[in-house]
Amino acid sequence: MQNLTRITRNPEVMGGKPCIRGMRVTVGTVVGLMASGYSNSDILKVYPYLEEADIYEALAYAAWLTEEIELPLRSA
């Protein structure tokens, strides 16, 4: 995976959910807005402190997460 510099995780911000540049805007919020039909310009109007690159990186992060595979740990 490429180095995503705009996605941050901090237990003290939004409960540790992946956020955009340490702000209280989660990746899930951005992806949810896109899935609901909001355009990049719509999102930037609602969140004027975001940049278009933030939206693309949130989508890239979400896409990467869907490719992750979680395997249960075996008992010793």
Coordinates of C-alpha atoms in Angstrom, one line a residue:
M1 CA 0.0 0.0 0.0
Q2 CA 1.2 3.5 -0.8
N3 CA 2.1 5.8 2.1
L4 CA -1.0 7.7 3.0
T5 CA 0.0 10.9 4.7
R6 CA -3.4 12.4 5.1
I7 CA -5.0 9.6 7.1
T8 CA -4.4 9.7 10.9
R9 CA -5.4 7.6 13.8
N10 CA -5.4 8.9 17.4
P11 CA -7.2 7.3 20.3
E12 CA -8.1 10.8 21.6
V13 CA -9.7 12.0 18.3
M14 CA -13.0 10.3 17.3
G15 CA -12.2 7.3 19.4
G16 CA -9.2 6.3 17.2
K17 CA -11.2 6.0 14.0
P18 CA -9.2 6.9 10.8
C19 CA -9.5 10.7 10.3
I20 CA -8.4 13.2 7.8
R21 CA -5.3 15.0 8.9
G22 CA -6.0 14.7 12.6
M23 CA -9.3 16.6 12.2
R24 CA -12.6 15.3 13.5
V25 CA -13.7 14.2 10.0
T26 CA -13.5 10.4 9.7
V27 CA -12.7 8.4 6.6
G28 CA -16.1 6.8 7.1
T29 CA -17.9 10.1 6.9
V30 CA -16.2 11.1 3.6
V31 CA -16.8 7.6 2.0
G32 CA -20.4 7.6 3.3
L33 CA -21.0 11.0 1.7
M34 CA -19.6 9.8 -1.6
A35 CA -21.7 6.7 -1.4
S36 CA -24.8 8.8 -0.8
G37 CA -24.2 10.7 -4.1
Y38 CA -22.3 13.8 -2.8
S39 CA -19.7 15.1 -5.3
N40 CA -16.3 16.3 -4.3
S41 CA -17.4 19.9 -4.6
D42 CA -20.5 19.1 -2.4
I43 CA -18.2 17.7 0.3
L44 CA -15.8 20.6 0.1
K45 CA -18.7 23.0 0.6
V46 CA -19.8 21.2 3.7
Y47 CA -16.3 20.8 5.0
P48 CA -14.4 23.8 3.6
Y49 CA -11.2 22.9 5.6
L50 CA -10.8 19.7 3.6
E51 CA -8.9 19.5 0.3
E52 CA -9.7 17.4 -2.7
A53 CA -6.7 15.3 -2.1
D54 CA -8.2 14.4 1.3
I55 CA -11.2 12.9 -0.4
Y56 CA -9.1 10.8 -2.8
E57 CA -6.9 9.6 0.0
A58 CA -10.0 8.6 2.1
L59 CA -11.3 6.6 -0.8
A60 CA -7.9 5.0 -1.4
Y61 CA -7.7 4.0 2.3
A62 CA -11.2 2.6 2.3
A63 CA -10.4 0.6 -0.9
W64 CA -7.2 -0.8 0.8
L65 CA -9.2 -1.8 3.9
T66 CA -11.6 -3.9 1.8
E67 CA -8.7 -5.9 0.5
E68 CA -7.5 -6.7 4.0
I69 CA -8.1 -10.3 5.2
E70 CA -8.5 -11.0 8.9
L71 CA -7.7 -14.4 10.1
P72 CA -8.6 -15.7 13.5
L73 CA -5.7 -16.5 15.9
R74 CA -5.2 -20.2 16.6
S75 CA -5.1 -21.3 20.2
A76 CA -1.8 -22.6 21.5

